[in-house]
Amino acid sequence: MKKNILFIVGSLRKESFNKQIAHKVEEIIGDRANISYLEYADVPFMNQDIEFPSPMPVSKMRETVASADGVWVFTPEYNHSYPAIIKNLFDWLSRPLVAGNYNAPLAITNKKMTISGAGGRGAMGSREQLTNLLSFLKVDLMPNNQTGIALNKEAWTEGRLILTDKQMEELSYQATAFINYLD
């Protein structure tokens, strides 16, 4: 049975480099898994004043994450860290689903995840910090298989993402490893 992999792209920009990479990975995976993308532009900032009942976009986002067999995060790097929008998603995902019930599993408890990132130095700072956050949140992060894409000059000057054969090979290896990790 095909696994369901949810892609979370950490940028809302229409032609973001990480969205372009996610589309490349979707092509690489092909028919080996079902791919969907998390739509989250309408998720409000985490605020305990509106936590219960959860706003509809938060409930929908949690259900989408919980129903996936695995989650692949594509993160840019902003000032040596991940973007605030990613932090906001995981802040909501780290909160109890029922008011006061801090012992129940969360939407991301033990969720199998992997990370890729594009940016300066292959989004290394972002991927390291996101790894720390996800480990703290007790997700099942696939070990030793992240792909960092150092953006080329054309990406920064022309908005064109050009992946090398080596980068495509690394993404292909990560895709196969993640599909196997889901079994």
mmCIF file of N, CA and C in Angstrom, residues 1-7 26 29-36 67-72 111-112 175-183:
data_model
loop_
_atom_site.group_PDB
_atom_site.id
_atom_site.type_symbol
_atom_site.label_atom_id
_atom_site.label_comp_id
_atom_site.label_asym_id
_atom_site.label_seq_id
_atom_site.Cartn_x
_atom_site.Cartn_y
_atom_site.Cartn_z
ATOM 1 N N MET A 1 0.843 -1.187 0.000
ATOM 2 C CA MET A 1 0.000 0.000 0.000
ATOM 3 C C MET A 1 0.883 1.243 0.000
ATOM 4 N N LYS A 2 0.560 2.203 -0.858
ATOM 5 C CA LYS A 2 1.333 3.437 -0.945
ATOM 6 C C LYS A 2 1.198 4.249 0.328
ATOM 7 N N LYS A 3 2.314 4.832 0.745
ATOM 8 C CA LYS A 3 2.316 5.712 1.909
ATOM 9 C C LYS A 3 1.887 7.111 1.489
ATOM 10 N N ASN A 4 1.354 7.854 2.447
ATOM 11 C CA ASN A 4 0.941 9.234 2.233
ATOM 12 C C ASN A 4 1.973 10.151 2.875
ATOM 13 N N ILE A 5 2.657 10.927 2.033
ATOM 14 C CA ILE A 5 3.681 11.850 2.519
ATOM 15 C C ILE A 5 3.170 13.274 2.350
ATOM 16 N N LEU A 6 3.237 14.010 3.435
ATOM 17 C CA LEU A 6 2.822 15.402 3.451
ATOM 18 C C LEU A 6 4.059 16.287 3.355
ATOM 19 N N PHE A 7 4.076 17.180 2.389
ATOM 20 C CA PHE A 7 5.164 18.141 2.243
ATOM 21 C C PHE A 7 4.771 19.444 2.943
ATOM 22 N N GLU A 26 8.834 15.519 -5.542
ATOM 23 C CA GLU A 26 7.581 14.870 -5.938
ATOM 24 C C GLU A 26 7.782 14.097 -7.241
ATOM 25 N N ILE A 29 9.861 10.937 -6.479
ATOM 26 C CA ILE A 29 9.069 9.896 -5.803
ATOM 27 C C ILE A 29 8.108 9.240 -6.783
ATOM 28 N N GLY A 30 7.571 10.023 -7.689
ATOM 29 C CA GLY A 30 6.663 9.469 -8.690
ATOM 30 C C GLY A 30 5.487 8.750 -8.072
ATOM 31 N N ASP A 31 5.242 7.518 -8.504
ATOM 32 C CA ASP A 31 4.084 6.769 -8.009
ATOM 33 C C ASP A 31 4.421 5.866 -6.825
ATOM 34 N N ARG A 32 5.590 6.066 -6.214
ATOM 35 C CA ARG A 32 5.958 5.231 -5.058
ATOM 36 C C ARG A 32 5.244 5.651 -3.773
ATOM 37 N N ALA A 33 4.662 6.857 -3.758
ATOM 38 C CA ALA A 33 3.924 7.348 -2.590
ATOM 39 C C ALA A 33 2.936 8.411 -3.055
ATOM 40 N N ASN A 34 1.937 8.660 -2.227
ATOM 41 C CA ASN A 34 0.989 9.748 -2.477
ATOM 42 C C ASN A 34 1.538 11.005 -1.815
ATOM 43 N N ILE A 35 1.639 12.080 -2.576
ATOM 44 C CA ILE A 35 2.197 13.331 -2.078
ATOM 45 C C ILE A 35 1.094 14.374 -1.974
ATOM 46 N N SER A 36 1.094 15.105 -0.863
ATOM 47 C CA SER A 36 0.215 16.266 -0.722
ATOM 48 C C SER A 36 1.019 17.379 -0.067
ATOM 49 N N SER A 67 -2.904 12.630 9.805
ATOM 50 C CA SER A 67 -3.301 11.555 8.884
ATOM 51 C C SER A 67 -2.186 11.122 7.935
ATOM 52 N N ALA A 68 -1.110 11.892 7.858
ATOM 53 C CA ALA A 68 0.001 11.533 6.961
ATOM 54 C C ALA A 68 0.839 10.418 7.582
ATOM 55 N N ASP A 69 1.372 9.554 6.727
ATOM 56 C CA ASP A 69 2.304 8.528 7.209
ATOM 57 C C ASP A 69 3.659 9.143 7.533
ATOM 58 N N GLY A 70 3.995 10.198 6.827
ATOM 59 C CA GLY A 70 5.253 10.877 7.051
ATOM 60 C C GLY A 70 5.170 12.315 6.588
ATOM 61 N N VAL A 71 6.061 13.134 7.133
ATOM 62 C CA VAL A 71 6.096 14.558 6.796
ATOM 63 C C VAL A 71 7.505 14.915 6.346
ATOM 64 N N TRP A 72 7.596 15.620 5.234
ATOM 65 C CA TRP A 72 8.882 16.096 4.722
ATOM 66 C C TRP A 72 8.838 17.616 4.767
ATOM 67 N N LYS A 111 5.577 11.161 14.827
ATOM 68 C CA LYS A 111 5.373 11.283 13.383
ATOM 69 C C LYS A 111 6.726 11.171 12.690
ATOM 70 N N LYS A 112 6.807 10.342 11.680
ATOM 71 C CA LYS A 112 8.052 10.174 10.925
ATOM 72 C C LYS A 112 8.260 11.401 10.037
ATOM 73 N N ALA A 175 14.817 10.574 -0.774
ATOM 74 C CA ALA A 175 13.437 10.147 -1.058
ATOM 75 C C ALA A 175 13.289 8.637 -0.863
ATOM 76 N N THR A 176 14.208 7.883 -1.409
ATOM 77 C CA THR A 176 14.143 6.428 -1.267
ATOM 78 C C THR A 176 14.305 6.026 0.199
ATOM 79 N N ALA A 177 15.249 6.660 0.884
ATOM 80 C CA ALA A 177 15.461 6.347 2.297
ATOM 81 C C ALA A 177 14.212 6.667 3.116
ATOM 82 N N PHE A 178 13.544 7.773 2.815
ATOM 83 C CA PHE A 178 12.357 8.157 3.596
ATOM 84 C C PHE A 178 11.204 7.204 3.327
ATOM 85 N N ILE A 179 10.999 6.822 2.082
ATOM 86 C CA ILE A 179 9.935 5.855 1.778
ATOM 87 C C ILE A 179 10.200 4.555 2.537
ATOM 88 N N ASN A 180 11.447 4.110 2.534
ATOM 89 C CA ASN A 180 11.794 2.903 3.289
ATOM 90 C C ASN A 180 11.620 3.105 4.787
ATOM 91 N N TYR A 181 11.909 4.292 5.277
ATOM 92 C CA TYR A 181 11.783 4.598 6.708
ATOM 93 C C TYR A 181 10.323 4.539 7.165
ATOM 94 N N LEU A 182 9.420 4.802 6.244
ATOM 95 C CA LEU A 182 7.991 4.783 6.584
ATOM 96 C C LEU A 182 7.464 3.366 6.777
ATOM 97 N N ASP A 183 8.185 2.361 6.301
ATOM 98 C CA ASP A 183 7.727 0.963 6.438
ATOM 99 C C ASP A 183 8.030 0.384 7.805
#
